[in-house]
PDB file of C-alpha atoms and ligand atoms in Angstrom:
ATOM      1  CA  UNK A   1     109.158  93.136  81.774  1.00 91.00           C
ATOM      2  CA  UNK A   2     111.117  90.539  84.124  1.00 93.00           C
ATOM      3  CA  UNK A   3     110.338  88.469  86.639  1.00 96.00           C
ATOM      4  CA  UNK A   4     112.649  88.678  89.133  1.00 94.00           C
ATOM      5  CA  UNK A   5     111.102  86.208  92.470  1.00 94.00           C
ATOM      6  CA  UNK A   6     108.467  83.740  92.490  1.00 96.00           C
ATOM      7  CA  UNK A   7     106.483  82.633  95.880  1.00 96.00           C
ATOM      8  CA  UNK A   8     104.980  79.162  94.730  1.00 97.00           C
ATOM      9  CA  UNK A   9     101.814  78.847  97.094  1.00 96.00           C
ATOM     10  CA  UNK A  10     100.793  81.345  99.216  1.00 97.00           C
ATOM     11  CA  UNK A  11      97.949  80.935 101.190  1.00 96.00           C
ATOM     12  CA  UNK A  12      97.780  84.948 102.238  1.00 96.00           C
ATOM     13  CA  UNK A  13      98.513  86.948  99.339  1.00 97.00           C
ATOM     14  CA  UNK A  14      95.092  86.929  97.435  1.00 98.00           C
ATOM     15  CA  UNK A  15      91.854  86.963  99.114  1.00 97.00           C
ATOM     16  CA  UNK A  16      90.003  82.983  99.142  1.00 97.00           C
ATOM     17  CA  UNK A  17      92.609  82.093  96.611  1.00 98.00           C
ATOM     18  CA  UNK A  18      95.579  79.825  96.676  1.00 98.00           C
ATOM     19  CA  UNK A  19      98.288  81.821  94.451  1.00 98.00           C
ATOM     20  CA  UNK A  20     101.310  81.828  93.277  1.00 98.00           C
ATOM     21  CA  UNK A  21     103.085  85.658  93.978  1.00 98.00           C
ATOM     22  CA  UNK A  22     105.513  86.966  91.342  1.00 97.00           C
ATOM     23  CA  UNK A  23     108.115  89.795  91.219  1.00 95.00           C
ATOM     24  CA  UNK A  24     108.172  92.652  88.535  1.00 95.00           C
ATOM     25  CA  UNK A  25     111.889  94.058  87.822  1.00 92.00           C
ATOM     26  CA  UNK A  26     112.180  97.795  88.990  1.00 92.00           C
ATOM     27  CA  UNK A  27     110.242 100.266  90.849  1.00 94.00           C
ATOM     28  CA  UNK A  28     109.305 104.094  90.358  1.00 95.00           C
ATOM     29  CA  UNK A  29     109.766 104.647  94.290  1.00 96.00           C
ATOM     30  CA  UNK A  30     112.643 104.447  96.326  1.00 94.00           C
ATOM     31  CA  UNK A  31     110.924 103.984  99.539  1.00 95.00           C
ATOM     32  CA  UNK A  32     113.520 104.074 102.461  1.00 92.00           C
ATOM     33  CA  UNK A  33     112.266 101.186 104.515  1.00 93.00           C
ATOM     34  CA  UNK A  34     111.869  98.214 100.891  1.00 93.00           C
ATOM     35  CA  UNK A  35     111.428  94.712 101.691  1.00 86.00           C
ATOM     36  CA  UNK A  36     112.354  94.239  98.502  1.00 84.00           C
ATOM     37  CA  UNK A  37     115.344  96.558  97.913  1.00 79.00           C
ATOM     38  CA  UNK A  38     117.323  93.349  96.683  1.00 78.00           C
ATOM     39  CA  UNK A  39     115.207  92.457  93.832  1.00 77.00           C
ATOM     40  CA  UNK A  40     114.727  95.456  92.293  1.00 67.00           C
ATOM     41  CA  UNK A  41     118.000  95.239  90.641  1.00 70.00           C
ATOM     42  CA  UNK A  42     118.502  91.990  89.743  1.00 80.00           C
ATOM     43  CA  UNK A  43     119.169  90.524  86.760  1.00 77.00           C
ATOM     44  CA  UNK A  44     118.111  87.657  86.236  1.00 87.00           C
ATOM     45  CA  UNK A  45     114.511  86.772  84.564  1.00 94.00           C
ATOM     46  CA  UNK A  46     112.406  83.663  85.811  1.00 96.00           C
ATOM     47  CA  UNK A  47     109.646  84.575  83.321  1.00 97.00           C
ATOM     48  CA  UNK A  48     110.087  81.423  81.409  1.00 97.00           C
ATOM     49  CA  UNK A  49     109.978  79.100  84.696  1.00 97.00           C
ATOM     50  CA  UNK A  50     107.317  81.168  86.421  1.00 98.00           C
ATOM     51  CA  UNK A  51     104.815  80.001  82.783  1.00 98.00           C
ATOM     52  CA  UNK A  52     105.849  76.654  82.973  1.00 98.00           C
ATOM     53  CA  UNK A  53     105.328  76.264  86.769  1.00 98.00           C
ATOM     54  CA  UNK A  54     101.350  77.630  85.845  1.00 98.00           C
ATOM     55  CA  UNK A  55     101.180  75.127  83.095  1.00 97.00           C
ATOM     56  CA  UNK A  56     101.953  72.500  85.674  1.00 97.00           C
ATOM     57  CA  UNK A  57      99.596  73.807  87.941  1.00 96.00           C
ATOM     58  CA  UNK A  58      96.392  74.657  86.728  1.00 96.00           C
ATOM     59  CA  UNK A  59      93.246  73.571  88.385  1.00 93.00           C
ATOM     60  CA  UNK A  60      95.786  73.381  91.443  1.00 96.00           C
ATOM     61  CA  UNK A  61      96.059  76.894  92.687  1.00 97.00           C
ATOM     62  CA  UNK A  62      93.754  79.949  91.757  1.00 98.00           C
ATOM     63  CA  UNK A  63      95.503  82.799  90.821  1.00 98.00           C
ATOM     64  CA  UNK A  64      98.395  84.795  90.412  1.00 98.00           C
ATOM     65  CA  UNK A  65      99.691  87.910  92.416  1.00 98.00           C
ATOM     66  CA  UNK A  66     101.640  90.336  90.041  1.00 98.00           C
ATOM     67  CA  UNK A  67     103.975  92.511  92.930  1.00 97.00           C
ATOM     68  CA  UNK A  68     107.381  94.318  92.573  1.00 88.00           C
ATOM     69  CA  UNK A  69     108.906  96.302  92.045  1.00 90.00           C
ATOM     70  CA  UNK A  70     105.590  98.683  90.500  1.00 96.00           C
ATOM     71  CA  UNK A  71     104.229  96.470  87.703  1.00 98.00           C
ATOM     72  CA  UNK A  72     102.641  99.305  86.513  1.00 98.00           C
ATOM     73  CA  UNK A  73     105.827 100.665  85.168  1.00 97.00           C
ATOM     74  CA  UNK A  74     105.863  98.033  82.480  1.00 97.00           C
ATOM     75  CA  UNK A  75     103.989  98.259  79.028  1.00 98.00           C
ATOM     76  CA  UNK A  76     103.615  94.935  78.237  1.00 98.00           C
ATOM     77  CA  UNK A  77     101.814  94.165  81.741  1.00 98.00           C
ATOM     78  CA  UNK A  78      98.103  93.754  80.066  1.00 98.00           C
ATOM     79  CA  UNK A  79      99.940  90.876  78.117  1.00 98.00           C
ATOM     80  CA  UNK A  80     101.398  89.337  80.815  1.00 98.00           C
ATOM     81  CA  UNK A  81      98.272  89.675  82.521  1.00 98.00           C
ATOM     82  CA  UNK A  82      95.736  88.310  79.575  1.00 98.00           C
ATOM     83  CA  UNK A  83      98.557  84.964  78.951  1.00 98.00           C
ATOM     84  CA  UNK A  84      97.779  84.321  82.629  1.00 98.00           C
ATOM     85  CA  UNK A  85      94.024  84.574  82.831  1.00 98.00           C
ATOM     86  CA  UNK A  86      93.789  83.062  79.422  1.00 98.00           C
ATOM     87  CA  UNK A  87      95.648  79.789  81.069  1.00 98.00           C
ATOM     88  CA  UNK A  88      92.668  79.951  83.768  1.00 97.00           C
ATOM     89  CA  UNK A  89      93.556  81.771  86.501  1.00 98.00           C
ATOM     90  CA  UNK A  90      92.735  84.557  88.561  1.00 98.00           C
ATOM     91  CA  UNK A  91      94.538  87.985  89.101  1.00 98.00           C
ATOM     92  CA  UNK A  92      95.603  90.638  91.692  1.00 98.00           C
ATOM     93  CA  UNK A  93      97.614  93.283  91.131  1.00 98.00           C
ATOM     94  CA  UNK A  94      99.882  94.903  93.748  1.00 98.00           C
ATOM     95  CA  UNK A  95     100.506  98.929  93.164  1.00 98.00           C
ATOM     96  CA  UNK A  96     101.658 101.803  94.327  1.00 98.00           C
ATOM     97  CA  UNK A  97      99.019 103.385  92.426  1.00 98.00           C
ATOM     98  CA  UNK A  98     101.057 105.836  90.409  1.00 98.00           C
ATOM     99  CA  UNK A  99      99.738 104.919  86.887  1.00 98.00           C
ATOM    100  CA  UNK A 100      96.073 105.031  86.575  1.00 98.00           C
ATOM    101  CA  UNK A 101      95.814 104.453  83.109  1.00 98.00           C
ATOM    102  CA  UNK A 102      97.150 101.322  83.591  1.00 98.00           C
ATOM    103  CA  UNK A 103      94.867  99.943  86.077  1.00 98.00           C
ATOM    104  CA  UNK A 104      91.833 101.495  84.428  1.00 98.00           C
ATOM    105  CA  UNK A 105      92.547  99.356  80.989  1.00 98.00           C
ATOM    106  CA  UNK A 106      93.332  96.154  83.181  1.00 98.00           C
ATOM    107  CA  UNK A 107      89.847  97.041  84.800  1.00 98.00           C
ATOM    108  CA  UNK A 108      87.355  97.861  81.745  1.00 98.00           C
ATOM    109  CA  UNK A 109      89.217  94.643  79.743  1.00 98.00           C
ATOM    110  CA  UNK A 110      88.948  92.163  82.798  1.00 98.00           C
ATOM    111  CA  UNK A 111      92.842  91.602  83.107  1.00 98.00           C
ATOM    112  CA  UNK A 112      92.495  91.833  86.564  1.00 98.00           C
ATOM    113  CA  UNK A 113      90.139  90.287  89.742  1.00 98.00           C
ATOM    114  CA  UNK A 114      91.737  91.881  92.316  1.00 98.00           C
ATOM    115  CA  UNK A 115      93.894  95.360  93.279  1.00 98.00           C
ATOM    116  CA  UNK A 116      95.934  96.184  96.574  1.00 98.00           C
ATOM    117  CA  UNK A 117      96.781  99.680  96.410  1.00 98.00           C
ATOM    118  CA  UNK A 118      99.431 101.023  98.981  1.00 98.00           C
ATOM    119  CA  UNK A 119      98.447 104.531 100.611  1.00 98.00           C
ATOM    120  CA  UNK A 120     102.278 105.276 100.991  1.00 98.00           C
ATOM    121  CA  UNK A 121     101.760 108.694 103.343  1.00 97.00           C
ATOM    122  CA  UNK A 122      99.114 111.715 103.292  1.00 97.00           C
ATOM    123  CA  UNK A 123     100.154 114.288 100.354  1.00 96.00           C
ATOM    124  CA  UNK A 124     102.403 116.764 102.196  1.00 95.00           C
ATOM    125  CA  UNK A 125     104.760 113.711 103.374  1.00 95.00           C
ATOM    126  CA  UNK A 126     104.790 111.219 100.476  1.00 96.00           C
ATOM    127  CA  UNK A 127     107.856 112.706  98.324  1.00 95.00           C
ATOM    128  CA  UNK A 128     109.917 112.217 101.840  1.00 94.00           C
ATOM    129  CA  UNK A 129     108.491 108.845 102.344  1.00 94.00           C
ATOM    130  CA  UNK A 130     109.071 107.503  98.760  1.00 95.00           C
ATOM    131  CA  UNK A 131     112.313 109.581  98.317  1.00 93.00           C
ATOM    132  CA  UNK A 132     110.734 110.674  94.944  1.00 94.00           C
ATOM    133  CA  UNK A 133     108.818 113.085  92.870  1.00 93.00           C
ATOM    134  CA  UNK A 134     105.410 110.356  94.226  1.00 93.00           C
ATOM    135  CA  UNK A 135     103.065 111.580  91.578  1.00 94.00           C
ATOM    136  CA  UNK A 136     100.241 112.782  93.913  1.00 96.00           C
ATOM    137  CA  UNK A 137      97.543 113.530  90.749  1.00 97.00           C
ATOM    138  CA  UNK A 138      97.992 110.356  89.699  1.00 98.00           C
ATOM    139  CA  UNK A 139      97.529 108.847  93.211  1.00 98.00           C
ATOM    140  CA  UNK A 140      94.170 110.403  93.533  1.00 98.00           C
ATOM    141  CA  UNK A 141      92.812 109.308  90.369  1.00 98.00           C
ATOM    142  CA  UNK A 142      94.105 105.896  91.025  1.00 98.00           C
ATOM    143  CA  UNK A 143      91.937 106.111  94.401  1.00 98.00           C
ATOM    144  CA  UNK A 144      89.385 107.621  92.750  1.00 98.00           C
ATOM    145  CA  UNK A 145      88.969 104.850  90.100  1.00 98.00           C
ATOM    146  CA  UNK A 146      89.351 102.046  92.842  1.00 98.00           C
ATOM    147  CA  UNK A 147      86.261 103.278  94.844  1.00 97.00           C
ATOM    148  CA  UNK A 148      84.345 103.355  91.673  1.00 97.00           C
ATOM    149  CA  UNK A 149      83.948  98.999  92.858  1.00 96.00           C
ATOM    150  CA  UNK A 150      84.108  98.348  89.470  1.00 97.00           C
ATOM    151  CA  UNK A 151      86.901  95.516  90.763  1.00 98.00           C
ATOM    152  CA  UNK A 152      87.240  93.981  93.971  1.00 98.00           C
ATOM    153  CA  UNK A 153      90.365  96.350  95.748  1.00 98.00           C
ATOM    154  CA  UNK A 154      92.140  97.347  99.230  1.00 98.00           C
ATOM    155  CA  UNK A 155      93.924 100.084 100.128  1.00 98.00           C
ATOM    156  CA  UNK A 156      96.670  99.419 102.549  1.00 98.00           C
ATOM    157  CA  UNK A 157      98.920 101.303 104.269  1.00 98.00           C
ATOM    158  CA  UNK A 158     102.618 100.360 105.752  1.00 97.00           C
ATOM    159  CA  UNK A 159     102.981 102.013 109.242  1.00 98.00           C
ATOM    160  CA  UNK A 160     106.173 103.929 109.249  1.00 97.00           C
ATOM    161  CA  UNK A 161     107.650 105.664 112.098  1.00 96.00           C
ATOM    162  CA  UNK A 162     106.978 108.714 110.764  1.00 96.00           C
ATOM    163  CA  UNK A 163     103.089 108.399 110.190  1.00 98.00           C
ATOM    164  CA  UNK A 164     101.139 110.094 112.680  1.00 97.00           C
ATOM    165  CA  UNK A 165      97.890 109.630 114.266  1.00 97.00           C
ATOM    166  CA  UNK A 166      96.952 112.823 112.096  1.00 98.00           C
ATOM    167  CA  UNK A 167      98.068 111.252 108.886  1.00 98.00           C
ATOM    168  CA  UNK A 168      96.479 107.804 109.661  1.00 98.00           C
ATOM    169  CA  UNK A 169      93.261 110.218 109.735  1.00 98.00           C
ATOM    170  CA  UNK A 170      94.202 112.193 106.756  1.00 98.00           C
ATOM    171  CA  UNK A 171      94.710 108.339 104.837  1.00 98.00           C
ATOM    172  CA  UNK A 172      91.358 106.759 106.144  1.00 98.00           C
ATOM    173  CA  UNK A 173      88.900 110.398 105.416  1.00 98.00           C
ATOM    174  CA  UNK A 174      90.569 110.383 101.843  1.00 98.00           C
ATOM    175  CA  UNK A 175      89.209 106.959 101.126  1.00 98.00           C
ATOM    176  CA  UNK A 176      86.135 106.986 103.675  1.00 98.00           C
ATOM    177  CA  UNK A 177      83.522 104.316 102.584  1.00 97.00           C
ATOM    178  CA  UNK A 178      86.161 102.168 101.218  1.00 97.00           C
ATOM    179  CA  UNK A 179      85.380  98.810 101.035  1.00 94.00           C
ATOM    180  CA  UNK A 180      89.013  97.491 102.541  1.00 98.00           C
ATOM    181  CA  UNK A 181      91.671  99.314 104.380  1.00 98.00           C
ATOM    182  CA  UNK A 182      94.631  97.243 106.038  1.00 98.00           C
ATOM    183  CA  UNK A 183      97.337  98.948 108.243  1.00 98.00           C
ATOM    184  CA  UNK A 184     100.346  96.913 107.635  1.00 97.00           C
ATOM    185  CA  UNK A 185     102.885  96.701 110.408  1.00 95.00           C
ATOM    186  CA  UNK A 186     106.245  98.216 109.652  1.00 95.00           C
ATOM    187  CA  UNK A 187     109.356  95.519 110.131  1.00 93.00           C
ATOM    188  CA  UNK A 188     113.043  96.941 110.550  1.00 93.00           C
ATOM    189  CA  UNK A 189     114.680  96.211 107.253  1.00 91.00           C
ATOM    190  CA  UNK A 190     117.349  94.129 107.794  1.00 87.00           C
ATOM    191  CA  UNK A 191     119.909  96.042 105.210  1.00 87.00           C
ATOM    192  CA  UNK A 192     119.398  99.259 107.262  1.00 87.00           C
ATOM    193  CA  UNK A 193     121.390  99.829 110.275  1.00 87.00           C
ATOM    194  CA  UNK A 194     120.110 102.341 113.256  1.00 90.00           C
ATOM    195  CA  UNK A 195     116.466 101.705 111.107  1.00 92.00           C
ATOM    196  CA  UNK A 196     113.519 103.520 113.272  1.00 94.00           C
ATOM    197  CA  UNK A 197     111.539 101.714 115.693  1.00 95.00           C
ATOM    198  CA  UNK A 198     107.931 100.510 114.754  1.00 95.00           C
ATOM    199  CA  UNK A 199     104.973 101.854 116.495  1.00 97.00           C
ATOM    200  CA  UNK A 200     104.165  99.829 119.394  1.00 96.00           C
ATOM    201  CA  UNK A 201     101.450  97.496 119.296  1.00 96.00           C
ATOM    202  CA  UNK A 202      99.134  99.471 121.462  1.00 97.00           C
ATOM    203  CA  UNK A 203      99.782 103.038 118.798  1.00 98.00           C
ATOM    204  CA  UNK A 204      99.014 100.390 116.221  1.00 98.00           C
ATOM    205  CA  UNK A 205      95.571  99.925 118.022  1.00 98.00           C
ATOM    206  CA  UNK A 206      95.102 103.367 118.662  1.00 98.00           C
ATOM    207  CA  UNK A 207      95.904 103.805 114.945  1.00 98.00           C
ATOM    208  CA  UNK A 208      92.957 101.041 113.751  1.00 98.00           C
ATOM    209  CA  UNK A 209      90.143 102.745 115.771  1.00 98.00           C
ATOM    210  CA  UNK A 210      90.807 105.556 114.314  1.00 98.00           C
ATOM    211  CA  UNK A 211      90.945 104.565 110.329  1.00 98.00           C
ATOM    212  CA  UNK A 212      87.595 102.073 111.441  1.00 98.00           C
ATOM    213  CA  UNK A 213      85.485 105.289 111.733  1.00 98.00           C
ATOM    214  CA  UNK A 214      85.806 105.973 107.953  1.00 98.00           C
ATOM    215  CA  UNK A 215      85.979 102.882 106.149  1.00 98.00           C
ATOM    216  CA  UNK A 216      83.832  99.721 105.743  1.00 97.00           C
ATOM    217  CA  UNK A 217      86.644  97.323 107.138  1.00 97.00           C
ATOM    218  CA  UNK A 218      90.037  97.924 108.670  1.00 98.00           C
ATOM    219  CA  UNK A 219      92.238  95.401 109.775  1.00 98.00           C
ATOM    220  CA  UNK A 220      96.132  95.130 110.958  1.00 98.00           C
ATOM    221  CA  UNK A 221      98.044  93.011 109.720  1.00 95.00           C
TER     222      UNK A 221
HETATM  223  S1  SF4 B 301     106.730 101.094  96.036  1.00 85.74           S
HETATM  224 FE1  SF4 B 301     106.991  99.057  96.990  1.00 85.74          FE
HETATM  225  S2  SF4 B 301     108.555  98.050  95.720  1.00 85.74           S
HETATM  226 FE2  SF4 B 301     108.646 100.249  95.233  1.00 85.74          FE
HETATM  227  S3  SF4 B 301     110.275 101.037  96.581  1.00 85.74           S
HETATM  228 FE3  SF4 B 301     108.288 101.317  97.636  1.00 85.74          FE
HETATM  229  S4  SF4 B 301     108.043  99.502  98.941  1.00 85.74           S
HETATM  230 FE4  SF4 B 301     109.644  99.035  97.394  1.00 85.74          FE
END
């Protein structure tokens, strides 16, 4: 696997840790609206420099966020993910959720403190949103294995245009008793022209009430 970005310090990307976010090559989506569209293709591998920035900085930040890109995609992620914890530092993992195995053998051999899972769309409009064959089984399984709390998690959800007050419900009862749900406001990619409008702030609202009466916490953000 490559990485392909590095975020230094971020104060917001890991729950009560300071961390240091890094970019997988490649994704197994092709979601229309990417923020990171650019870096999926990109050649260029900062592995090397990401290590030796954590060698400089240990017992200065807490942890590392592994994003993409899908991570997941990658074999050799549980040993990218036990050379970081074995230099001291924490983990969270950023998925789409679409390999299950995966995050169930970074789970049972501790490789990983923390998992944000994105709830892309309900079922019947997930291939449209991730312009893809999206792997539904192994979505639910992934969900499934999250709400076992055998790792701290979130679920989160982008708010597309296209996402309905129905499918906001149809997201939050799948996962109701979750421990974490955020519903992420949807920014205009820059790359796309005549991109759809977001929801308005007050739909957004609308939108949180309604996921709050299923889950444990819901936030926007
Ligand atoms: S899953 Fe994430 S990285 Fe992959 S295409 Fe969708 S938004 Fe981009």
């Amino acid at each position: 696997m490559k990485i392909v970005n590095i975020i230094k310090n971020s104060m917001i990307d890991f729950p009560r840790r300071i961390a240091c976010v890094s970019f997988t090559l490649g994704c197994n989506y092709n979601c229309w609206y990417c923020q990171n569209a650019t870096l999926l293709n990109r050649k260029d591998d900062l592995t090397s420099e990401l290590f030796a920035f954590l060698e400089k900085r240990k017992g200065l930040i807490d942890g590392v966020v592994i994003c993409g890109g899908e991570p997941t995609i990658h074999n050799d992620l549980p040993d990218f993910m036990q050379k970081i914890k074995s230099m001291g530092f924490d983990t969270k993992l950023d998925t789409n959720g679409t390999n299950p195995e995966m995050m169930k053998y970074l789970i049972n051999n501790s490789l990983v403190d923390y998992i944000a899972m994105d709830l892309k769309a309900p079922p019947i409009k997930l291939d449209s949103v991730v312009k893809c064959n999206a792997k539904i089984a192994e979505i639910e399984k992934s969900i499934d294995l999250l709400m076992q709390n055998r790792v701290e998690y979130e679920f989160r959800t982008t708010v597309v245009p296209e996402l309905t007050e129905n499918d906001i419900k149809l997201l939050a009862s799948r996962i109701a008793g979750a421990e974490k749900y955020f519903l992420q406001i949807y920014r205009k990619p820059d790359f796309l022209k005549n991109a759809p409008e977001p929801h308005s702030y007050e739909t957004m609202k609308k939108y949180l009430e309604i996921a709050k009466n299923y889950v444990k916490s819901c936030e926007l953000r």
